[in-house]
mmCIF file of C-alpha atoms in Angstrom:
data_model
loop_
_atom_site.group_PDB
_atom_site.id
_atom_site.type_symbol
_atom_site.label_atom_id
_atom_site.label_comp_id
_atom_site.label_asym_id
_atom_site.label_seq_id
_atom_site.Cartn_x
_atom_site.Cartn_y
_atom_site.Cartn_z
ATOM 1 C CA MET A 21 -23.738 87.929 115.326
ATOM 2 C CA THR A 22 -26.669 86.775 117.311
ATOM 3 C CA GLY A 23 -27.440 83.212 115.991
ATOM 4 C CA ASN A 24 -25.914 80.201 114.470
ATOM 5 C CA GLN A 25 -27.278 77.754 111.571
ATOM 6 C CA GLN A 26 -26.499 73.975 111.951
ATOM 7 C CA VAL A 27 -27.379 71.185 109.497
ATOM 8 C CA PHE A 28 -28.640 68.249 111.531
ATOM 9 C CA ILE A 29 -29.148 64.487 110.500
ATOM 10 C CA ARG A 30 -32.854 64.146 110.672
ATOM 11 C CA GLU A 31 -32.865 60.556 109.485
ATOM 12 C CA LEU A 32 -29.796 57.996 108.287
ATOM 13 C CA PRO A 33 -30.284 57.286 104.485
ATOM 14 C CA ARG A 34 -31.483 54.096 103.581
ATOM 15 C CA GLU A 35 -30.777 54.514 99.971
ATOM 16 C CA SER A 36 -29.410 58.067 98.155
ATOM 17 C CA VAL A 37 -29.063 60.908 100.227
ATOM 18 C CA SER A 38 -31.683 64.020 100.169
ATOM 19 C CA ALA A 39 -32.079 67.335 101.800
ATOM 20 C CA GLY A 40 -34.866 65.483 103.652
ATOM 21 C CA ASN A 41 -32.626 63.616 105.538
ATOM 22 C CA PHE A 42 -31.230 66.740 107.146
ATOM 23 C CA ASP A 43 -32.523 69.815 109.291
ATOM 24 C CA ILE A 44 -31.421 73.201 109.376
ATOM 25 C CA ARG A 45 -31.683 74.837 112.552
ATOM 26 C CA GLU A 46 -30.777 78.248 114.277
ATOM 27 C CA THR A 47 -29.421 78.375 117.484
ATOM 28 C CA ALA A 48 -27.202 80.421 119.924
ATOM 29 C CA LEU A 49 -24.107 81.097 119.395
ATOM 30 C CA PRO A 50 -21.864 78.925 121.263
ATOM 31 C CA ARG A 51 -19.851 80.021 124.290
ATOM 32 C CA LEU A 52 -16.594 79.817 124.923
ATOM 33 C CA SER A 53 -14.299 79.015 128.274
ATOM 34 C CA GLY A 54 -10.605 78.856 128.660
ATOM 35 C CA GLY A 55 -8.706 77.399 125.741
ATOM 36 C CA ASP A 56 -11.486 77.655 123.223
ATOM 37 C CA VAL A 57 -11.572 79.770 120.040
ATOM 38 C CA LEU A 58 -14.883 80.811 118.399
ATOM 39 C CA VAL A 59 -14.388 80.182 114.607
ATOM 40 C CA GLN A 60 -16.654 81.393 112.033
ATOM 41 C CA HIS A 61 -17.017 78.874 109.119
ATOM 42 C CA HIS A 62 -16.274 80.013 105.571
ATOM 43 C CA CYS A 63 -15.745 76.486 104.026
ATOM 44 C CA LEU A 64 -17.351 72.853 104.707
ATOM 45 C CA SER A 65 -16.254 69.565 103.713
ATOM 46 C CA LEU A 66 -18.828 67.492 101.159
ATOM 47 C CA ASP A 67 -16.623 64.695 100.677
ATOM 48 C CA PRO A 68 -17.727 61.161 99.341
ATOM 49 C CA TYR A 69 -16.376 59.352 102.587
ATOM 50 C CA MET A 70 -19.343 61.056 104.432
ATOM 51 C CA ARG A 71 -21.752 59.133 102.256
ATOM 52 C CA LYS A 72 -19.740 56.043 103.730
ATOM 53 C CA ARG A 73 -19.854 57.177 107.127
ATOM 54 C CA LEU A 74 -23.652 57.651 107.133
ATOM 55 C CA ALA A 75 -24.101 54.230 105.227
ATOM 56 C CA ASP A 76 -21.751 52.593 108.272
ATOM 57 C CA ALA A 77 -24.012 54.213 110.788
ATOM 58 C CA VAL A 78 -27.266 52.869 109.457
ATOM 59 C CA ALA A 79 -25.185 49.271 109.764
ATOM 60 C CA GLY A 80 -24.611 50.202 113.185
ATOM 61 C CA ARG A 81 -20.680 50.697 112.647
ATOM 62 C CA PHE A 82 -20.202 54.333 113.392
ATOM 63 C CA PRO A 83 -21.765 56.444 115.890
ATOM 64 C CA LEU A 84 -23.648 58.761 113.706
ATOM 65 C CA LYS A 85 -27.104 58.907 114.616
ATOM 66 C CA ALA A 86 -30.653 61.214 114.262
ATOM 67 C CA GLY A 87 -30.388 64.213 116.024
ATOM 68 C CA ASP A 88 -26.389 64.732 115.481
ATOM 69 C CA LEU A 89 -25.019 67.663 114.056
ATOM 70 C CA MET A 90 -23.638 66.867 110.396
ATOM 71 C CA MET A 91 -19.906 66.196 110.536
ATOM 72 C CA GLY A 92 -17.212 67.637 108.493
ATOM 73 C CA ARG A 93 -13.800 69.386 108.033
ATOM 74 C CA THR A 94 -14.040 73.320 108.093
ATOM 75 C CA VAL A 95 -11.721 76.060 107.346
ATOM 76 C CA GLY A 96 -12.572 79.180 108.924
ATOM 77 C CA ARG A 97 -11.724 82.414 110.678
ATOM 78 C CA VAL A 98 -11.308 82.871 114.428
ATOM 79 C CA LEU A 99 -13.665 85.700 115.998
ATOM 80 C CA GLU A 100 -12.712 85.512 119.399
ATOM 81 C CA SER A 101 -9.659 83.560 121.262
ATOM 82 C CA HIS A 102 -9.527 82.274 124.799
ATOM 83 C CA ASP A 103 -6.077 80.853 123.704
ATOM 84 C CA PRO A 104 -2.680 82.819 123.324
ATOM 85 C CA SER A 105 -1.800 80.530 120.385
ATOM 86 C CA PHE A 106 -4.626 81.850 118.461
ATOM 87 C CA ARG A 107 -5.367 85.425 117.430
ATOM 88 C CA VAL A 108 -8.519 86.942 116.163
ATOM 89 C CA ASP A 109 -8.359 86.736 112.025
ATOM 90 C CA ASP A 110 -6.200 83.659 112.273
ATOM 91 C CA VAL A 111 -7.126 81.112 109.451
ATOM 92 C CA VAL A 112 -7.700 77.692 111.020
ATOM 93 C CA LEU A 113 -8.710 74.285 109.819
ATOM 94 C CA GLY A 114 -10.933 72.270 112.426
ATOM 95 C CA TRP A 115 -13.746 69.564 112.380
ATOM 96 C CA GLY A 116 -16.318 72.135 113.328
ATOM 97 C CA GLY A 117 -19.050 70.446 111.348
ATOM 98 C CA TRP A 118 -21.892 71.895 109.226
ATOM 99 C CA GLN A 119 -22.361 75.149 111.049
ATOM 100 C CA LEU A 120 -21.701 78.526 110.676
ATOM 101 C CA PHE A 121 -20.183 79.097 113.896
ATOM 102 C CA ALA A 122 -18.102 76.629 116.210
ATOM 103 C CA VAL A 123 -16.419 76.511 119.441
ATOM 104 C CA GLU A 124 -13.375 74.604 119.025
ATOM 105 C CA ARG A 125 -10.857 73.474 121.683
ATOM 106 C CA ALA A 126 -7.443 75.303 120.582
ATOM 107 C CA ARG A 127 -4.761 72.982 119.399
ATOM 108 C CA ARG A 128 -1.790 73.239 117.120
#
């Protein structure tokens, strides 16, 4: 593992959502500090509420903006842990966003 793939909002959709509203970028793997876990995502949510959140951002009611990582729930496996509550290979639910890997603060 040397890199991460992430989906960023290129522009907020004015009408229907299309692939053109997003960019896929290759980035460096995130670094951990104390209390963090590195998660490899296996499932990303794609739910109807996300369209509403994008529309609310267009109307100025939600802080999503161009350049942000696309938000969303994730299910993944812990690859590295700097918190004793989580072990390598634990399966976790989080808000890691649309990316292959995420560093998340360990919480139960």
